[in-house]
Amino acid sequence: QVQLVQSGAEVKKPGASVKVSCKASGDTFTGYNMHWLRQAPGQGLEWMGRTNPNTGGTNYAQKFRGRVTMTSDTSISTAYMELRSLKSNDTAVYYCASEVVAGNFDYWGQGTLVTVSS
Amino acid sequence: QSALTQPASVSGSPGQSITLSCTGTTSDVGSYNLVSWYQQHPGKAPKLIIYEVSKRPSGVSDRFSGSKSGNTASLTISGLQAEDEADYYCCSYAGSRKFYVFGSGTKVTVL
């Protein structure tokens, strides 16, 4: 079993960047992919991308390429998602989720609210 | 606009069975058995309740079951209970270009 604890809420101005962290415990951190998803207020879930902490490899949704970077620090079992050039419609709850069983988001962090407002 | 189509709402009385649909295309639901379902209560993170079309994670009630036919996946909740009132999202793997696509979600109301 995996437990994921995310960093706290952020308020950013348009054009700024935000970096959200996700600390994992339980299963071996390098044994599964870590995904990032978001949910705008009152909206559905949107997949942003994933990282493989073992290899450092990443895959990003086309919508976010060039604006997002997903990394991990295996020494502290923590994954990061940085989103740049923030716009008001990036206001959302951002989630990390593990992929222990291939193709699924097995365990989720509690979510991090990022508010983009001038 | 979500890639997978779900009804906006479904309701049922306690003890009844309801079925939620999730319609995709031959590029996602129809091509892969990597369809999963997530339950989300208000203000909470989503929770995996069905994976690989019909498998249940440990600890998930056997009142939840999943299936797939062609481009449409379905989630059935039997013996509906008040605690089942939540939003339900389907998700499918969609290949190495799109990776994962979601439905817009179905709000389940227990009458």
Short mmCIF file of C-alpha atoms in Angstrom, two decimals:
data_model
loop_
_atom_site.label_atom_id
_atom_site.label_comp_id
_atom_site.label_asym_id
_atom_site.label_seq_id
_atom_site.Cartn_x
_atom_site.Cartn_y
_atom_site.Cartn_z
CA GLN A 1 0.00 0.00 0.00
CA VAL A 2 1.13 3.54 -0.80
CA GLN A 3 0.45 6.73 1.13
CA LEU A 4 0.85 10.06 -0.66
CA VAL A 5 1.02 13.41 1.14
CA GLN A 6 1.02 16.60 -0.92
CA SER A 7 2.21 20.11 -0.15
CA GLY A 8 -0.17 22.83 0.89
CA ALA A 9 -2.36 25.24 -1.02
CA GLU A 10 -0.77 27.93 -3.18
CA VAL A 11 -1.90 31.30 -4.49
CA LYS A 12 -0.07 32.56 -7.56
CA LYS A 13 -0.32 35.49 -9.93
CA PRO A 14 -0.78 35.00 -13.68
CA GLY A 15 2.54 34.28 -15.36
CA ALA A 16 4.11 32.78 -12.25
CA SER A 17 5.15 29.17 -11.64
CA VAL A 18 4.08 26.68 -9.00
CA LYS A 19 5.80 23.54 -7.76
CA VAL A 20 3.75 20.93 -5.92
CA SER A 21 5.35 18.09 -4.01
CA CYS A 22 4.07 14.60 -3.23
CA LYS A 23 5.81 12.53 -0.55
CA ALA A 24 5.32 8.79 -0.79
CA SER A 25 5.56 6.11 1.86
CA GLY A 26 4.71 2.44 2.01
CA ASP A 27 5.75 0.61 -1.13
CA THR A 28 9.12 1.06 -2.86
CA PHE A 29 9.12 4.55 -4.42
CA THR A 30 11.10 3.44 -7.47
CA GLY A 31 8.77 0.53 -8.12
CA TYR A 32 5.90 2.44 -9.75
CA ASN A 33 5.07 5.41 -11.93
CA MET A 34 3.77 8.62 -10.38
CA HIS A 35 1.03 10.50 -12.21
CA TRP A 36 -0.25 14.04 -11.88
CA LEU A 37 -3.87 14.97 -12.54
CA ARG A 38 -5.94 18.06 -11.94
CA GLN A 39 -9.54 19.01 -11.34
CA ALA A 40 -10.80 22.53 -11.99
CA PRO A 41 -13.61 23.79 -9.73
CA GLY A 42 -16.80 21.87 -10.47
CA GLN A 43 -15.13 20.02 -13.35
CA GLY A 44 -13.88 16.53 -14.08
CA LEU A 45 -10.47 14.92 -13.85
CA GLU A 46 -7.70 15.67 -16.33
CA TRP A 47 -4.50 13.67 -16.76
CA MET A 48 -1.38 15.84 -16.96
CA GLY A 49 1.45 13.37 -17.17
CA ARG A 50 3.58 10.82 -15.38
CA THR A 51 7.14 10.21 -14.24
CA ASN A 52 9.10 7.06 -13.57
CA PRO A 53 11.17 7.71 -10.44
CA ASN A 54 13.46 4.80 -11.26
CA THR A 55 14.49 6.01 -14.71
CA GLY A 56 13.54 9.68 -14.57
CA GLY A 57 11.50 9.19 -17.71
CA THR A 58 8.42 11.33 -18.27
CA ASN A 59 5.33 11.50 -20.49
CA TYR A 60 3.23 14.64 -20.64
CA ALA A 61 -0.22 15.31 -22.02
CA GLN A 62 0.11 17.34 -25.21
CA LYS A 63 -1.83 20.20 -23.63
CA PHE A 64 0.89 20.78 -21.02
CA ARG A 65 4.06 20.06 -22.98
CA GLY A 66 6.53 22.91 -22.71
CA ARG A 67 4.86 24.25 -19.59
CA VAL A 68 5.12 21.35 -17.12
CA THR A 69 8.03 19.45 -15.60
CA MET A 70 7.66 16.35 -13.46
CA THR A 71 10.60 15.17 -11.43
CA SER A 72 11.35 13.01 -8.42
CA ASP A 73 13.92 12.80 -5.63
CA THR A 74 14.34 9.14 -4.75
CA SER A 75 16.43 9.95 -1.66
CA ILE A 76 13.34 11.38 0.02
CA SER A 77 10.65 9.48 -1.93
CA THR A 78 9.13 12.69 -3.20
CA ALA A 79 7.71 13.58 -6.60
CA TYR A 80 7.33 17.12 -7.91
CA MET A 81 5.20 18.82 -10.52
CA GLU A 82 6.11 22.30 -11.71
CA LEU A 83 3.70 24.26 -13.90
CA ARG A 84 4.88 27.52 -15.47
CA SER A 85 3.25 30.53 -17.11
CA LEU A 86 0.17 30.12 -14.98
CA LYS A 87 -3.17 31.40 -16.21
CA SER A 88 -6.45 31.87 -14.37
CA ASN A 89 -7.83 28.68 -15.89
CA ASP A 90 -5.02 26.71 -14.23
CA THR A 91 -6.87 27.22 -10.96
CA ALA A 92 -7.57 23.67 -9.84
CA VAL A 93 -6.88 20.96 -7.32
CA TYR A 94 -3.76 19.09 -8.38
CA TYR A 95 -3.40 15.43 -7.42
CA CYS A 96 -0.54 12.97 -7.50
CA ALA A 97 -1.49 9.32 -7.92
CA SER A 98 0.56 6.14 -7.98
CA GLU A 99 0.42 3.48 -10.67
CA VAL A 100 1.34 0.32 -8.76
CA VAL A 101 -0.83 -1.86 -10.98
CA ALA A 102 -0.17 -0.91 -14.59
CA GLY A 103 -2.75 1.36 -16.14
CA ASN A 104 -4.45 2.49 -12.96
CA PHE A 105 -4.30 5.31 -10.45
CA ASP A 106 -4.24 3.14 -7.35
CA TYR A 107 -3.54 5.61 -4.57
CA TRP A 108 -4.06 9.34 -4.49
CA GLY A 109 -2.67 12.27 -2.57
CA GLN A 110 -5.07 14.53 -0.74
CA GLY A 111 -4.85 17.20 -3.43
CA THR A 112 -3.28 20.66 -3.55
CA LEU A 113 -5.40 23.68 -4.42
CA VAL A 114 -3.58 26.09 -6.71
CA THR A 115 -5.34 29.41 -7.17
CA VAL A 116 -4.19 31.72 -9.94
CA SER A 117 -5.44 35.25 -9.46
CA SER A 118 -4.19 38.76 -9.96
CA GLN B 1 -14.96 18.46 -23.58
CA SER B 2 -14.17 15.05 -22.12
CA ALA B 3 -13.02 12.24 -24.37
CA LEU B 4 -15.35 9.66 -22.79
CA THR B 5 -19.09 10.21 -22.54
CA GLN B 6 -20.88 9.63 -19.26
CA PRO B 7 -24.44 10.54 -18.25
CA ALA B 8 -24.46 13.61 -16.04
CA SER B 9 -26.59 12.01 -13.35
CA VAL B 10 -28.15 8.72 -12.32
CA SER B 11 -30.39 8.14 -9.34
CA GLY B 12 -31.86 5.17 -7.53
CA SER B 13 -33.54 4.15 -4.32
CA PRO B 14 -31.74 2.29 -1.52
CA GLY B 15 -31.38 -1.39 -2.36
CA GLN B 16 -31.81 -0.89 -6.09
CA SER B 17 -29.20 -1.53 -8.76
CA ILE B 18 -28.03 1.17 -11.13
CA THR B 19 -25.69 1.08 -14.12
CA LEU B 20 -23.43 3.90 -15.26
CA SER B 21 -22.22 3.95 -18.82
CA CYS B 22 -18.95 5.23 -20.28
CA THR B 23 -18.73 5.49 -24.05
CA GLY B 24 -15.46 5.96 -25.86
CA THR B 25 -14.06 5.03 -29.25
CA THR B 26 -11.98 2.36 -30.94
CA SER B 27 -8.93 4.39 -29.92
CA ASP B 28 -9.49 4.01 -26.20
CA VAL B 29 -12.21 1.89 -24.53
CA GLY B 30 -12.60 -0.32 -27.58
CA SER B 31 -8.89 -1.08 -27.89
CA TYR B 32 -7.68 -1.61 -24.35
CA ASN B 33 -8.84 -3.49 -21.28
CA LEU B 34 -7.41 -0.69 -19.16
CA VAL B 35 -10.70 0.87 -18.12
CA SER B 36 -10.93 2.02 -14.53
CA TRP B 37 -13.57 3.68 -12.40
CA TYR B 38 -13.13 6.19 -9.59
CA GLN B 39 -15.50 7.24 -6.84
CA GLN B 40 -15.21 10.79 -5.52
CA HIS B 41 -17.08 12.18 -2.55
CA PRO B 42 -17.35 15.98 -2.23
CA GLY B 43 -14.09 17.57 -1.16
CA LYS B 44 -12.23 14.27 -1.24
CA ALA B 45 -9.66 12.69 -3.53
CA PRO B 46 -10.89 10.10 -6.03
CA LYS B 47 -10.73 6.43 -5.03
CA LEU B 48 -10.11 3.52 -7.40
CA ILE B 49 -13.04 1.10 -7.30
CA ILE B 50 -12.67 -0.89 -10.55
CA TYR B 51 -9.59 -1.52 -12.68
CA GLU B 52 -8.88 -3.49 -15.85
CA VAL B 53 -12.59 -3.32 -16.74
CA SER B 54 -13.91 -5.60 -14.01
CA LYS B 55 -11.38 -6.14 -11.22
CA ARG B 56 -11.95 -4.80 -7.70
CA PRO B 57 -9.11 -3.59 -5.49
CA SER B 58 -8.85 -5.16 -2.08
CA GLY B 59 -11.34 -3.60 0.30
CA VAL B 60 -13.80 -2.40 -2.33
CA SER B 61 -17.34 -3.70 -1.85
CA ASP B 62 -18.47 -6.49 -4.17
CA ARG B 63 -21.59 -4.38 -4.81
CA PHE B 64 -19.46 -2.64 -7.43
CA SER B 65 -18.90 -4.47 -10.70
CA GLY B 66 -17.60 -3.49 -14.11
CA SER B 67 -17.94 -4.71 -17.66
CA LYS B 68 -17.25 -3.67 -21.24
CA SER B 69 -18.84 -4.24 -24.61
CA GLY B 70 -17.25 -2.72 -27.67
CA ASN B 71 -16.57 0.96 -27.06
CA THR B 72 -18.75 1.19 -23.95
CA ALA B 73 -17.78 0.33 -20.40
CA SER B 74 -20.27 0.05 -17.57
CA LEU B 75 -20.23 0.25 -13.80
CA THR B 76 -23.05 -1.42 -11.87
CA ILE B 77 -23.78 -0.61 -8.26
CA SER B 78 -26.05 -3.18 -6.68
CA GLY B 79 -27.84 -2.84 -3.35
CA LEU B 80 -27.53 0.94 -3.53
CA GLN B 81 -26.66 2.56 -0.20
CA ALA B 82 -26.63 6.16 0.99
CA GLU B 83 -22.84 6.11 1.13
CA ASP B 84 -22.72 5.42 -2.62
CA GLU B 85 -23.88 8.96 -3.31
CA ALA B 86 -20.85 10.48 -5.05
CA ASP B 87 -19.38 11.37 -8.42
CA TYR B 88 -18.08 8.51 -10.55
CA TYR B 89 -15.46 8.90 -13.26
CA CYS B 90 -14.40 6.39 -15.88
CA CYS B 91 -10.94 6.40 -17.37
CA SER B 92 -9.33 4.54 -20.25
CA TYR B 93 -5.82 4.12 -21.53
CA ALA B 94 -5.72 5.63 -25.02
CA GLY B 95 -2.35 4.65 -26.41
CA SER B 96 1.07 6.28 -26.39
CA ARG B 97 -0.09 9.64 -27.75
CA LYS B 98 -3.00 10.53 -25.48
CA PHE B 99 -2.17 8.07 -22.69
CA TYR B 100 -5.21 8.47 -20.39
CA VAL B 101 -8.65 9.97 -21.02
CA PHE B 102 -11.48 10.52 -18.60
CA GLY B 103 -15.22 10.84 -18.73
CA SER B 104 -16.94 13.97 -17.48
CA GLY B 105 -18.31 12.12 -14.49
CA THR B 106 -21.71 10.88 -13.33
CA LYS B 107 -23.33 12.14 -10.17
CA VAL B 108 -25.11 9.32 -8.36
CA THR B 109 -28.00 10.33 -6.12
CA VAL B 110 -29.60 7.96 -3.65
CA LEU B 111 -33.24 8.94 -3.35
#
